[in-house]
Coordinates of C-alpha atoms in Angstrom, one line a residue:
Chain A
X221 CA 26.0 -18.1 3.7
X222 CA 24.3 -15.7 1.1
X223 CA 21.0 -14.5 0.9
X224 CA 18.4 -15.9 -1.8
X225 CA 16.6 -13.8 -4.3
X226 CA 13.3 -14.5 -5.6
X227 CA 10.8 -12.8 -7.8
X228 CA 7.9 -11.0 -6.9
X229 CA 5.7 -10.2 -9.7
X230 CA 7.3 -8.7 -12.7
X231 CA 8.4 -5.7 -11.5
X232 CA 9.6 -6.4 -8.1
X233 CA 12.9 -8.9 -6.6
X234 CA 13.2 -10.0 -2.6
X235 CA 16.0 -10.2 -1.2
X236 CA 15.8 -12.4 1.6
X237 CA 19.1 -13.1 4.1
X238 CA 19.9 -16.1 6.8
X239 CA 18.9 -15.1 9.9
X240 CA 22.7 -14.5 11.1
X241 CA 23.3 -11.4 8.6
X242 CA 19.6 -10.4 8.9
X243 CA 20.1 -10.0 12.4
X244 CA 23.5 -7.9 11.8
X245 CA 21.5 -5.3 9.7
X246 CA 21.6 -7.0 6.3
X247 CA 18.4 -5.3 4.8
X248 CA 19.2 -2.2 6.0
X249 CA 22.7 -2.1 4.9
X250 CA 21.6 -3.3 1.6
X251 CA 18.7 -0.4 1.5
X252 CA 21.7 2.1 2.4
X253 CA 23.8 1.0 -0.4
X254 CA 21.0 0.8 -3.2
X255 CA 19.9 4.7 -1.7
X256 CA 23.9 5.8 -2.0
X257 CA 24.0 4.5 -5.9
X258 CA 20.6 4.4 -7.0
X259 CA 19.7 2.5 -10.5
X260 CA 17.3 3.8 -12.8
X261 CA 13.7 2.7 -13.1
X262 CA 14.0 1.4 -9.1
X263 CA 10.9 2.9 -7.4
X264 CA 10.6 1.7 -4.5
X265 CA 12.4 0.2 -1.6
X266 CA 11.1 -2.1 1.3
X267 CA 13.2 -2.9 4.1
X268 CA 12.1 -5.9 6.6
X269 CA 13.5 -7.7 9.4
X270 CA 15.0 -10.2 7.0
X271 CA 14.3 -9.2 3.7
X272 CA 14.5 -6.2 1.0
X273 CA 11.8 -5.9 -1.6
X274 CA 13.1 -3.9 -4.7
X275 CA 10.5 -2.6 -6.5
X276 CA 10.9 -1.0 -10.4
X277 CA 9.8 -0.6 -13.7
X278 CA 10.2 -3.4 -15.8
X279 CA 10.3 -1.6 -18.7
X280 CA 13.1 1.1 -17.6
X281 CA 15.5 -0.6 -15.6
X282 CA 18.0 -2.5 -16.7
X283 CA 17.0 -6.3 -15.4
X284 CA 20.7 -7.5 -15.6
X285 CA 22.3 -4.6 -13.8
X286 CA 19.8 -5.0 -11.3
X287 CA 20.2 -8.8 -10.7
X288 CA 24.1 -8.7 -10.7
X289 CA 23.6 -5.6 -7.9
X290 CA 20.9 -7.5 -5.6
X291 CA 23.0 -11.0 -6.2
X292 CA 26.5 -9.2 -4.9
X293 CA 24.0 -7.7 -2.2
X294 CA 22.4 -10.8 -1.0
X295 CA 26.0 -12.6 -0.6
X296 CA 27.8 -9.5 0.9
X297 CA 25.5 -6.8 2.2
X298 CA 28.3 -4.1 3.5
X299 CA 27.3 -4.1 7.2
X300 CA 30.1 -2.1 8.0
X301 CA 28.2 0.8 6.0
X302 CA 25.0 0.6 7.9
X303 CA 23.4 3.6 8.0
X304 CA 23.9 5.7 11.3
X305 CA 20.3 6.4 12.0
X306 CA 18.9 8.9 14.2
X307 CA 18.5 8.8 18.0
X308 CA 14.8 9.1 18.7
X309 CA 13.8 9.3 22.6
X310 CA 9.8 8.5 22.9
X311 CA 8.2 9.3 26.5
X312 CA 5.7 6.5 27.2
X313 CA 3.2 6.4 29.7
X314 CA 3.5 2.7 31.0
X315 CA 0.4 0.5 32.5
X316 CA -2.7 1.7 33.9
X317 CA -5.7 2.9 31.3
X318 CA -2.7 3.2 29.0
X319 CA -0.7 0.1 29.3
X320 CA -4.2 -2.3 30.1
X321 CA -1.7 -5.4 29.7
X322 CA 0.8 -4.6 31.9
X323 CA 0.2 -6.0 34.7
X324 CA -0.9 -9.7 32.6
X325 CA 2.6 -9.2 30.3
X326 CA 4.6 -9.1 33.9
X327 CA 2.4 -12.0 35.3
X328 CA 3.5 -14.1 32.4
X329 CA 7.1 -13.2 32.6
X330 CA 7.2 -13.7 35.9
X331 CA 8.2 -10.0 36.8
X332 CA 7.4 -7.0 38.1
X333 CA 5.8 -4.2 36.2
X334 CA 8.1 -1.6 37.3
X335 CA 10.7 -4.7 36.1
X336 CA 9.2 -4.8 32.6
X337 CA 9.2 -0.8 32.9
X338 CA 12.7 -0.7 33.8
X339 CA 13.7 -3.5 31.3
X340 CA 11.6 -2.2 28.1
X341 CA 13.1 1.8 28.8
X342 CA 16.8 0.3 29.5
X343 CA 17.1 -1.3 26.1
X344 CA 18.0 0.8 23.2
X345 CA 16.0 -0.1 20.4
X346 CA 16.6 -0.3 16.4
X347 CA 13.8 0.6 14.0
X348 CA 14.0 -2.7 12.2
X349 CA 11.2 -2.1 9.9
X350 CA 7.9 -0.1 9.0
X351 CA 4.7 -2.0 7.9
X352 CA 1.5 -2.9 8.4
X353 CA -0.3 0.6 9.0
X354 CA 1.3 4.0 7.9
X355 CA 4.3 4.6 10.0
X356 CA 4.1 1.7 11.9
X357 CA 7.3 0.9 13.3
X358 CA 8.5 -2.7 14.5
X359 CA 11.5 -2.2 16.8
X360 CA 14.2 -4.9 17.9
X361 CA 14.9 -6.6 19.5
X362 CA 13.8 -7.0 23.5
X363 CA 16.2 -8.8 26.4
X364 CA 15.0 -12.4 26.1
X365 CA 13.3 -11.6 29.9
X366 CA 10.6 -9.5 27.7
X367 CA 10.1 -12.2 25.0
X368 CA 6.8 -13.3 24.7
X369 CA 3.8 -14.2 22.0
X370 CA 1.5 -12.5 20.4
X371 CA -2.3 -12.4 22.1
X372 CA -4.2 -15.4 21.7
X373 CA -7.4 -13.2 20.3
X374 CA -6.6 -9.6 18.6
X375 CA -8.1 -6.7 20.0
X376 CA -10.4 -5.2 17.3
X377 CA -9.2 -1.3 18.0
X378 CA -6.3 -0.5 19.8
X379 CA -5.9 3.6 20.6
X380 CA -3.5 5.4 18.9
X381 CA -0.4 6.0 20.8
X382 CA -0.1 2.7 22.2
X383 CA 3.2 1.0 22.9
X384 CA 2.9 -2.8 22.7
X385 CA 5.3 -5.8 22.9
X386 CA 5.1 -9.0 21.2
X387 CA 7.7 -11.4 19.8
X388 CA 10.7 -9.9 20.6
X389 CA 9.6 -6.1 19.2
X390 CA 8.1 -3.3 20.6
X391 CA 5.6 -1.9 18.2
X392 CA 3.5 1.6 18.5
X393 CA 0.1 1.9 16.8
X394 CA 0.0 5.4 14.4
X395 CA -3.3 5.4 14.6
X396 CA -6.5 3.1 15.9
X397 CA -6.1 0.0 14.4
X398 CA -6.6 -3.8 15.3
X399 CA -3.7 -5.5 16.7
X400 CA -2.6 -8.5 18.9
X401 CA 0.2 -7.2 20.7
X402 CA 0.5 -7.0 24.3
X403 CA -0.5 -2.5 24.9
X404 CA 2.1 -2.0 27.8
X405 CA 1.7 1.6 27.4
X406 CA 0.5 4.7 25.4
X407 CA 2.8 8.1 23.7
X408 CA 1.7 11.5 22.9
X409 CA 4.1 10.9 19.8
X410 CA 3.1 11.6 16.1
X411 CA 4.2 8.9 14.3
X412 CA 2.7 9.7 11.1
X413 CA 2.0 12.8 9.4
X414 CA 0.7 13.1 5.8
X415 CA 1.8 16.6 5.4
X416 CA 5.2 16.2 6.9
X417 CA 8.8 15.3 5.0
X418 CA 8.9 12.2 5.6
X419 CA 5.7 11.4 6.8
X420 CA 7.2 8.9 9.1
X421 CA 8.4 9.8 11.9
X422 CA 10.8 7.1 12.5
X423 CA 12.5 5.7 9.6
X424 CA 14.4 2.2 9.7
X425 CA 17.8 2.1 10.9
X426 CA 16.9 4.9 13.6
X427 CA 17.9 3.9 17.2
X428 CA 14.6 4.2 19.9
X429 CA 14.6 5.0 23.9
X430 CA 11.8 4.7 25.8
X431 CA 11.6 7.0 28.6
X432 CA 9.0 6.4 31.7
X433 CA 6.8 9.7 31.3
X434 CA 5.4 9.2 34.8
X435 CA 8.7 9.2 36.5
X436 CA 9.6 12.5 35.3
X437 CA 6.9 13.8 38.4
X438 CA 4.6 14.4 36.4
X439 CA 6.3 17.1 33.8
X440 CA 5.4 15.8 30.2
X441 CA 8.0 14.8 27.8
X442 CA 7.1 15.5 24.0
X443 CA 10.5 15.1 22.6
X444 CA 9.4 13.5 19.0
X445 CA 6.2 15.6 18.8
X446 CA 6.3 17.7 15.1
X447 CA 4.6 21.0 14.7
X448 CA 3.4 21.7 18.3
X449 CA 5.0 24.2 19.6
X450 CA 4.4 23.8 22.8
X451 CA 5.5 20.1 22.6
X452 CA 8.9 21.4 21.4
X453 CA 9.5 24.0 24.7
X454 CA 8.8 21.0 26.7
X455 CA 11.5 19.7 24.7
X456 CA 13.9 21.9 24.7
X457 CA 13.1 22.7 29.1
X458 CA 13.9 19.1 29.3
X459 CA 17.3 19.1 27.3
X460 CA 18.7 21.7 29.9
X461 CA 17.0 20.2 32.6
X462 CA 18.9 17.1 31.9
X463 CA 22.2 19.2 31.1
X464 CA 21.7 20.7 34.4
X465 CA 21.1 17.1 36.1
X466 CA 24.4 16.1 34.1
Chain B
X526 CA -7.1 0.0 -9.1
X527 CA -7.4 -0.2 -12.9
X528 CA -4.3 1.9 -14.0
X529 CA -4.8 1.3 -17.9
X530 CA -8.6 2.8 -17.5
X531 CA -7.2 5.4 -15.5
X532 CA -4.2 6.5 -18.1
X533 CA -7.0 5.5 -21.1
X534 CA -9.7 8.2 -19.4
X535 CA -6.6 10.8 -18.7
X536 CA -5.4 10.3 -22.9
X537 CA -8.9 10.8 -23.7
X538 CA -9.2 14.5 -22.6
X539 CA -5.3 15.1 -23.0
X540 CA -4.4 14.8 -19.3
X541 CA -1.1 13.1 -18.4
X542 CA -2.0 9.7 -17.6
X543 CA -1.4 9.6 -14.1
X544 CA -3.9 12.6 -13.4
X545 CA -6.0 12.8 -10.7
X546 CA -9.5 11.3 -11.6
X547 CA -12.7 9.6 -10.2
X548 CA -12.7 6.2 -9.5
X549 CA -16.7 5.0 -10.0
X550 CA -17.3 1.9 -8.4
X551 CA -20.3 -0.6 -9.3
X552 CA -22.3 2.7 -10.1
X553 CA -25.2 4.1 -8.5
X554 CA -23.9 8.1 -9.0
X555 CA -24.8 10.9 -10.7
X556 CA -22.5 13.5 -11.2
X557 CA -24.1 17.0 -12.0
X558 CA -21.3 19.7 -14.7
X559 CA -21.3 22.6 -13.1
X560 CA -19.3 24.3 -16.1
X561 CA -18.7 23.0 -19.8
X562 CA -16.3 20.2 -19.7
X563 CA -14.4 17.8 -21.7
X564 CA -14.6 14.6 -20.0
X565 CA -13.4 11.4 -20.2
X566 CA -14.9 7.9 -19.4
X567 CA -12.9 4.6 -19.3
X568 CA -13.2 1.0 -17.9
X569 CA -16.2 -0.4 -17.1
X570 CA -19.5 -0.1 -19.0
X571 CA -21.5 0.9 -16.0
X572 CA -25.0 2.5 -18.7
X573 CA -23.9 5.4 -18.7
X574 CA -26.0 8.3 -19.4
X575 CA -25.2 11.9 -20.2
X576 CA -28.4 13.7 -19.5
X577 CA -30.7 11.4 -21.7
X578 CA -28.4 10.3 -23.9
X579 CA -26.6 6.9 -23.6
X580 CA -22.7 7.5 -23.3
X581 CA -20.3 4.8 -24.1
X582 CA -17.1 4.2 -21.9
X583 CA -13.6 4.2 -23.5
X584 CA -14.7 7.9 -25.2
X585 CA -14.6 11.1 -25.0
X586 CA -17.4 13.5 -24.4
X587 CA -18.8 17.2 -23.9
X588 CA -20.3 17.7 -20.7
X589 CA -22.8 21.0 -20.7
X590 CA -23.0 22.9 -18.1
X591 CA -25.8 21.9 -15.9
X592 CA -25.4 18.1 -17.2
X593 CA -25.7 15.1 -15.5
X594 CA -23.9 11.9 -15.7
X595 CA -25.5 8.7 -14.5
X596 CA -23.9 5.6 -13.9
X597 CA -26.8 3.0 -13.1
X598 CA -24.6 -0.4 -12.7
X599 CA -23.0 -2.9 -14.4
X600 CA -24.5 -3.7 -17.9
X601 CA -23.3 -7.0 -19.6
X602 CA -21.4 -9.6 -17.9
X603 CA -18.2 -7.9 -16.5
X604 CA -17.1 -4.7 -15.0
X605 CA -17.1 -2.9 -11.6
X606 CA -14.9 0.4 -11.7
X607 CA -15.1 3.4 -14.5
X608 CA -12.5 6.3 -14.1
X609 CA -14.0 9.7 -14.9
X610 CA -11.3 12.2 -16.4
X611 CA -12.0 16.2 -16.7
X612 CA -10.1 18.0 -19.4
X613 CA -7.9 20.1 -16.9
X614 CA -6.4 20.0 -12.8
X615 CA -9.1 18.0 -10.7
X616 CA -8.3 19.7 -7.1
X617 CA -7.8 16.9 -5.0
X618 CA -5.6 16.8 -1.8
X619 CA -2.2 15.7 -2.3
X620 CA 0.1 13.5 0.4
X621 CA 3.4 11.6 0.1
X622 CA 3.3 12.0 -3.9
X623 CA 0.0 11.1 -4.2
X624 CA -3.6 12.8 -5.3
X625 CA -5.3 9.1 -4.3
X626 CA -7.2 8.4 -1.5
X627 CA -5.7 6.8 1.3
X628 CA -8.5 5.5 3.0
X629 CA -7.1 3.4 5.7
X630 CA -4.9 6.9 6.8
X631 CA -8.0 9.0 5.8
X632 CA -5.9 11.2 4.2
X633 CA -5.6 12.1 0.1
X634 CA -8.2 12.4 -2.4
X635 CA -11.3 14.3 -1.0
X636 CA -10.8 15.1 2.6
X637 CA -8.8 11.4 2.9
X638 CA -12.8 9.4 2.2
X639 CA -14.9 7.7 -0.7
X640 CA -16.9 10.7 -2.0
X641 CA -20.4 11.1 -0.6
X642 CA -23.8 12.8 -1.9
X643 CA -23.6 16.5 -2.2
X644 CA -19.4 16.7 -2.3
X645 CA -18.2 19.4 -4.5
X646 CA -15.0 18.7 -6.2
X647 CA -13.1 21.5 -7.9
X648 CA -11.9 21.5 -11.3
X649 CA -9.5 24.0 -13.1
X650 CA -10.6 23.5 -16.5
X651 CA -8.3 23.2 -19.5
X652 CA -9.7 25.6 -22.2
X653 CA -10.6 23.1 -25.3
X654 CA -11.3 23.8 -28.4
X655 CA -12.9 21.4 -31.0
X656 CA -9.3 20.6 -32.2
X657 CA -9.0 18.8 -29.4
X658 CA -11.7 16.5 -30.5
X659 CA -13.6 14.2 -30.1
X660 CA -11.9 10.1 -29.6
X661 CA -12.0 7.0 -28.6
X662 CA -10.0 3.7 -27.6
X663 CA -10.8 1.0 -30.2
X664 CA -10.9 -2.5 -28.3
X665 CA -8.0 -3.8 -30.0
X666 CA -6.1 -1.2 -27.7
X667 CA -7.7 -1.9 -24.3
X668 CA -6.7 -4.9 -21.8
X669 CA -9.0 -7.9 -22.6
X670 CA -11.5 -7.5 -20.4
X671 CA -14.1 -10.7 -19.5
X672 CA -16.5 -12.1 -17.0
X673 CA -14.7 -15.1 -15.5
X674 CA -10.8 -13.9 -16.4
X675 CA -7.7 -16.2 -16.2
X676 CA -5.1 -14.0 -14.6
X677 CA -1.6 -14.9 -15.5
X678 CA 0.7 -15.5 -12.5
X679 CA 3.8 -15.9 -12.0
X680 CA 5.4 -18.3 -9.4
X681 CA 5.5 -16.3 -5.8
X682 CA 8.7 -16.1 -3.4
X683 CA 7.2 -19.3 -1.6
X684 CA 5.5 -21.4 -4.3
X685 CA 8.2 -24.0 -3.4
X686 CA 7.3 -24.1 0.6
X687 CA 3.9 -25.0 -0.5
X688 CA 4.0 -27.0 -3.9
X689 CA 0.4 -28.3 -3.5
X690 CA -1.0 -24.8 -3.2
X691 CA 0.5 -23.5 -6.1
X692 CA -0.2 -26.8 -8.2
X693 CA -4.3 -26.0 -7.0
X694 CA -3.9 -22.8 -7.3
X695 CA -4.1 -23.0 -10.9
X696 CA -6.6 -25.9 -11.4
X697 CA -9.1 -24.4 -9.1
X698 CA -11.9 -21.7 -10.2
X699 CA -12.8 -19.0 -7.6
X700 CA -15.0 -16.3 -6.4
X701 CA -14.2 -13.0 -4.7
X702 CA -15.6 -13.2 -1.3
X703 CA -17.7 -10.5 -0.1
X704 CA -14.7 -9.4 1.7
X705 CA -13.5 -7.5 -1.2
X706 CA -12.2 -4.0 -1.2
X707 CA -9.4 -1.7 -2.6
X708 CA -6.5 -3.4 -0.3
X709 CA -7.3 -7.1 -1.4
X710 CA -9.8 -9.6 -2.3
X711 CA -10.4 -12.7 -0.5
X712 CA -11.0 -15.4 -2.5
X713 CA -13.8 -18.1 -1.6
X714 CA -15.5 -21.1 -3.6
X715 CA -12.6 -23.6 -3.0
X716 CA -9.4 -24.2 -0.2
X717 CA -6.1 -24.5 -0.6
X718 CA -4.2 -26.7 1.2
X719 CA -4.2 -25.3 4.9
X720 CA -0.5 -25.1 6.4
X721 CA 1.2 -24.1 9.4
X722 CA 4.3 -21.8 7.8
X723 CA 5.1 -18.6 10.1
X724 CA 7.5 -16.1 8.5
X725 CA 8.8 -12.4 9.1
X726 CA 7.1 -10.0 7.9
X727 CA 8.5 -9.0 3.7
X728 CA 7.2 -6.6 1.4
X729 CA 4.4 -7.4 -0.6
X730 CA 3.0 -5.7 -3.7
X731 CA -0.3 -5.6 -5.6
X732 CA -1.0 -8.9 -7.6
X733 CA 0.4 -10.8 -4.6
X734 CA -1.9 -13.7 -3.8
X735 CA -1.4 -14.7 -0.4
X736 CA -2.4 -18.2 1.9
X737 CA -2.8 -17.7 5.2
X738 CA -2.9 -20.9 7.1
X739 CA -6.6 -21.6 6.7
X740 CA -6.1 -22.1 3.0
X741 CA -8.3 -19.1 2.1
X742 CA -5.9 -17.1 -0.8
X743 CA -6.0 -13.0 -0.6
X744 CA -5.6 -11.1 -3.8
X745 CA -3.8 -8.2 -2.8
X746 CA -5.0 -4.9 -4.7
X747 CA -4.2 -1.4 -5.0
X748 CA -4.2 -0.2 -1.6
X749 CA -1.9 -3.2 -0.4
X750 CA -0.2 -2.9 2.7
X751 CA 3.6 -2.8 2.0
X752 CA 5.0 -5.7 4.2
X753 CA 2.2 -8.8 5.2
X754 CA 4.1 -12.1 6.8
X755 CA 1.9 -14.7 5.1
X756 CA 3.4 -17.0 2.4
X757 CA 2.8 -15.0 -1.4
X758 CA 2.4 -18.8 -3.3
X759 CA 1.8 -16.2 -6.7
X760 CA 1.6 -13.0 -8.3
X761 CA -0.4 -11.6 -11.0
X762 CA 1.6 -10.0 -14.0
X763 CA 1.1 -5.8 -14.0
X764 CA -0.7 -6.2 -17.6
X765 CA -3.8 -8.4 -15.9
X766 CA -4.1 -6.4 -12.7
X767 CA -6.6 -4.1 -14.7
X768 CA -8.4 -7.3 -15.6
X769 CA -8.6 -8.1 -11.5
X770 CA -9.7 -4.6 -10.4
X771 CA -13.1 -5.1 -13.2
X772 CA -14.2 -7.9 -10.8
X773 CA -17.2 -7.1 -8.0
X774 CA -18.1 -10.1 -5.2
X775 CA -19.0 -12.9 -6.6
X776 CA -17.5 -12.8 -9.5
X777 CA -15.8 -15.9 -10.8
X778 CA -11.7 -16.0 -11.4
X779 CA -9.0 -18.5 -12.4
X780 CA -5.3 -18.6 -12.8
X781 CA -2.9 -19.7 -15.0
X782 CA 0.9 -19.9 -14.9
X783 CA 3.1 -17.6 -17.2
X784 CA 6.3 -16.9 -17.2
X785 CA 8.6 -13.7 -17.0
X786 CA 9.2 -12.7 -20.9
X787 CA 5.4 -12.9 -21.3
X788 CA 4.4 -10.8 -18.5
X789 CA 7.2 -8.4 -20.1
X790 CA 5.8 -8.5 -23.6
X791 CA 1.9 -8.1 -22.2
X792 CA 3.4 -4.6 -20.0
X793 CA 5.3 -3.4 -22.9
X794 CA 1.8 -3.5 -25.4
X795 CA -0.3 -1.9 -22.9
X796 CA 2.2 1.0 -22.3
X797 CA 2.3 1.2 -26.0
X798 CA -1.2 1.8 -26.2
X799 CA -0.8 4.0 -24.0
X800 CA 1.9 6.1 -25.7
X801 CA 0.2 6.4 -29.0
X802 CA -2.8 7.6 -27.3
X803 CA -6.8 7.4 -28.1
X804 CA -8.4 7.6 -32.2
X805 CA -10.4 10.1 -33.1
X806 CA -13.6 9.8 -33.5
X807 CA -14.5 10.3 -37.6
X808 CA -17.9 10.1 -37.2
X809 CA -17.6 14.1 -36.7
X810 CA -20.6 14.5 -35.1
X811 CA -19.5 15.3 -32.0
X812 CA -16.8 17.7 -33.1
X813 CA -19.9 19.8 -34.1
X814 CA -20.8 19.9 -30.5
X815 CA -16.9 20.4 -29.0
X816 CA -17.1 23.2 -31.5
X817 CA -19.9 25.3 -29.7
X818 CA -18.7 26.4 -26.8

């Protein structure tokens, strides 16, 4: 069981893994080991939920080097050397104006929305990927009870902030953009920032909790928000608040 | 979107090539010198005009203060984008590496947006002097530029899910849609084979040619988004990507297989180009002028 590598263009490889050693962190563990030992002329790196896109300069790397590293990563990606990743904990505030599909997403489940609630917050979550839009992050994966397709019809603008589900993920828009994911609730969280380093707030390989902001009564959790300092004492009141609550 | 005209424009007023510039699309601008300036102009001919004086692309010029360049629109039967180099540091806003314009994040470039009537953009000017001269790229050293191009692809990561599509891929001509815009063009004027092949999401990179299901192909451009989940059937080498960002909707497009070595060898030429920079101009008469001020 190895994975396959194909061309993409001239100046770019993908590295794509069966869905067994994908799902243990392949392209992630792959990313970590090409980052550790970097080659020259290798530009860029794009992690996915199977895959890893190498992108370089044809004309400074070394083409052989490069294929004998991707083809030993493909067949044995060092899983045991997956990168650690952060723990991030992102307040949500579920259903209502903010979660619109909430109460439809637990319909079709055949749940309860405080069930989905309690299911979507209980289940740590691994950035498996960003795409799509600037600091969009696809996270993985949901309890099977919380599986479900994407929307039949898109919406053309969903707000910024919003926490959606769909295929097994748990996605949150950056900014308004169109999607077709279920919106089961919204985050004061800044998830990208041009001006910041990295611009991304989540990066892949980080681990994601969602917390219920409403069942806090009422006090606001802002625990990922950057460069607002107010956002940060609510932070920090919160991390003694739960020292304090043990 | 067309690198080599962006480097060629930088070369021509002795900015490194990856300097921040203006991107002129289709034309329809006028750009007024507020200072004397060595300037740059590369890519497409869009009739040009200096003040009253015509001003060929792939040269370099002297801009008096108080000029104004005109670009009316395409003349001749290709083109769509000139790039505009100032001899000097264009001010532009910088964000994750980058002086472009991300305008999807509205960020980058001017205030993250396409430039409107009555911007002022900032230049530090690099103090010339007529040694720096006056030159030009002769066409033997610029990408071969055409109206109806054949891009050269080669095979994509799943040309072999869907044989048929690449196989009509290349004995089809097309047209860019009117959906056409820095991130992609979608390609009309014939249908690929329609399919039903759902995949996770992989990186993607400009050149890609992607088929979703309803057999409508997307060129992806420069301002690709870095992951898309439908199937990339082919990818246009680097060295015809400049070719591809010439081309405005409606314009007519073909492809046509190549393999590795050649995409190689086309890359290696242009960056040699590149390296042994622009000619100068002997006709000298335009030295007079760099020599005035």
């Amino acid at each position: 069981m190895s994975g396959r590598i194909d061309l993409m263009g001239e100046a770019a490889l993908l590295v794509r893994w069966p869905a067994e050693l994908a799902a243990a962190g392949a392209p992630l563990a792959a990313m970590a080991a090409l980052q550790r030992e970097p080659l020259p002329g290798v530009i860029d790196l794009v992690p996915a939920i199977d895959s890893l896109l190498v992108c370089f300069d044809p004309l400074a790397v070394d083409r052989d080097h490069l294929t004998a590293r991707l083809q030993m990563l493909a067949a044995h990606p060092p899983l045991t050397a997956l990168p650690a990743g952060r723990d991030v904990t992102i307040p949500v505030r579920y259903g209502g104006v903010d979660g619109p599909d909430l109460d439809e997403v637990a319909t079709q489940l055949r749940l309860t929305p405080h069930e989905v609630i309690t299911l979507h917050t209980a289940t740590e979550q691994r950035v498996l990927m960003i795409g799509f839009a600037p600091g969009y992050p696809y996270l993985g994966w949901l309890p099977p009870e919380l599986h479900l397709p994407r929307r039949a019809t898109p919406r053309v603008a969903v707000p910024a902030g919003s926490v959606a589900i769909a295929a097994g993920m748990t996605g949150i828009y950056p900014t308004t953009l169109p999607g077709g994911w279920h919106l089961i609730g919204r985050t004061d969280v800044t998830l990208f920032d041009p001006a910041a380093d990295p611009p991304a707030l989540l990066q892949p390989g980080d681990r994601v909790r969602f917390v219920n902001a409403e069942a806090q009564r009422g006090q606001r959790r802002r625990g990922g928000k950057r460069k607002n300092a107010k956002g940060a004492e609510d932070a920090k009141r919160f991390e003694r608040k739960d020292a304090e609550g043990g | 979107m067309d690198r080599f005209a962006l480097a060629a424009a930088n070369r021509l007023v002795g900015n490194r090539p990856d300097a921040p510039a203006l991107e002129l699309t289709a034309g329809g601008v006028q750009i007024r010198f507020g200072a004397p300036m060595l300037i740059g102009l590369a890519g497409a001919d869009l009739d040009a005009q200096l003040d009253d004086a015509p001003l060929a692309p792939w040269r370099s010029a002297i801009a008096p203060a108080g000029s104004v360049l005109r670009l009316r629109g395409r003349r001749g039967d290709w083109g769509g984008r000139a790039y505009l180099a100032v001899a000097g540091e264009l001010a532009a806003e910088w964000a994750v590496g980058s002086a472009g314009t991300c305008l999807a994040g509205g960020f980058g470039g001017y205030q993250g947006r396409a430039l409107r009537a009555g911007d002022r953009i900032t230049v530090e000017p690099r103090s010339c002097t007529a040694a720096d001269g006056m030159r030009w790229w002769p066409v033997g050293r610029r990408p071969a530029y055409c109206a109806q191009p054949r891009l050269r692809v080669l095979p994509g990561p799943q040309h072999d899910m869907l044989p048929e599509a690449w196989e009509q891929l290349l004995k089809t001509a097309f047209q860019v849609d009117q959906a056409a815009s820095r991130q992609g063009y979608r390609l009309a004027g014939a249908t690929l084979p329609t399919h039903q092949l759902s995949l996770p999401s992989f990186g993607v990179v400009p050149g890609a040619i992607q088929l979703p299901p309803d057999g409508q192909p997307i060129l992806l451009l420069a301002d690709a988004q870095t992951t898309g989940g439908y199937p990339v059937i082919a990818v246009v080498i680097g060295a015809d990507l400049p070719l591809a960002a010439q081309l405005l909707p409606g314009d007519r497009l073909a492809f046509t297989a190549t393999d590795l070595a050649t995409a190689h060898a086309a890359l290696a030429e242009q960056a040699a180009w590149l390296a042994a920079g622009p000619e100068d101009d002997e006709s000298g008469q335009l030295l007079a002028w760099a020599g005035s001020w």
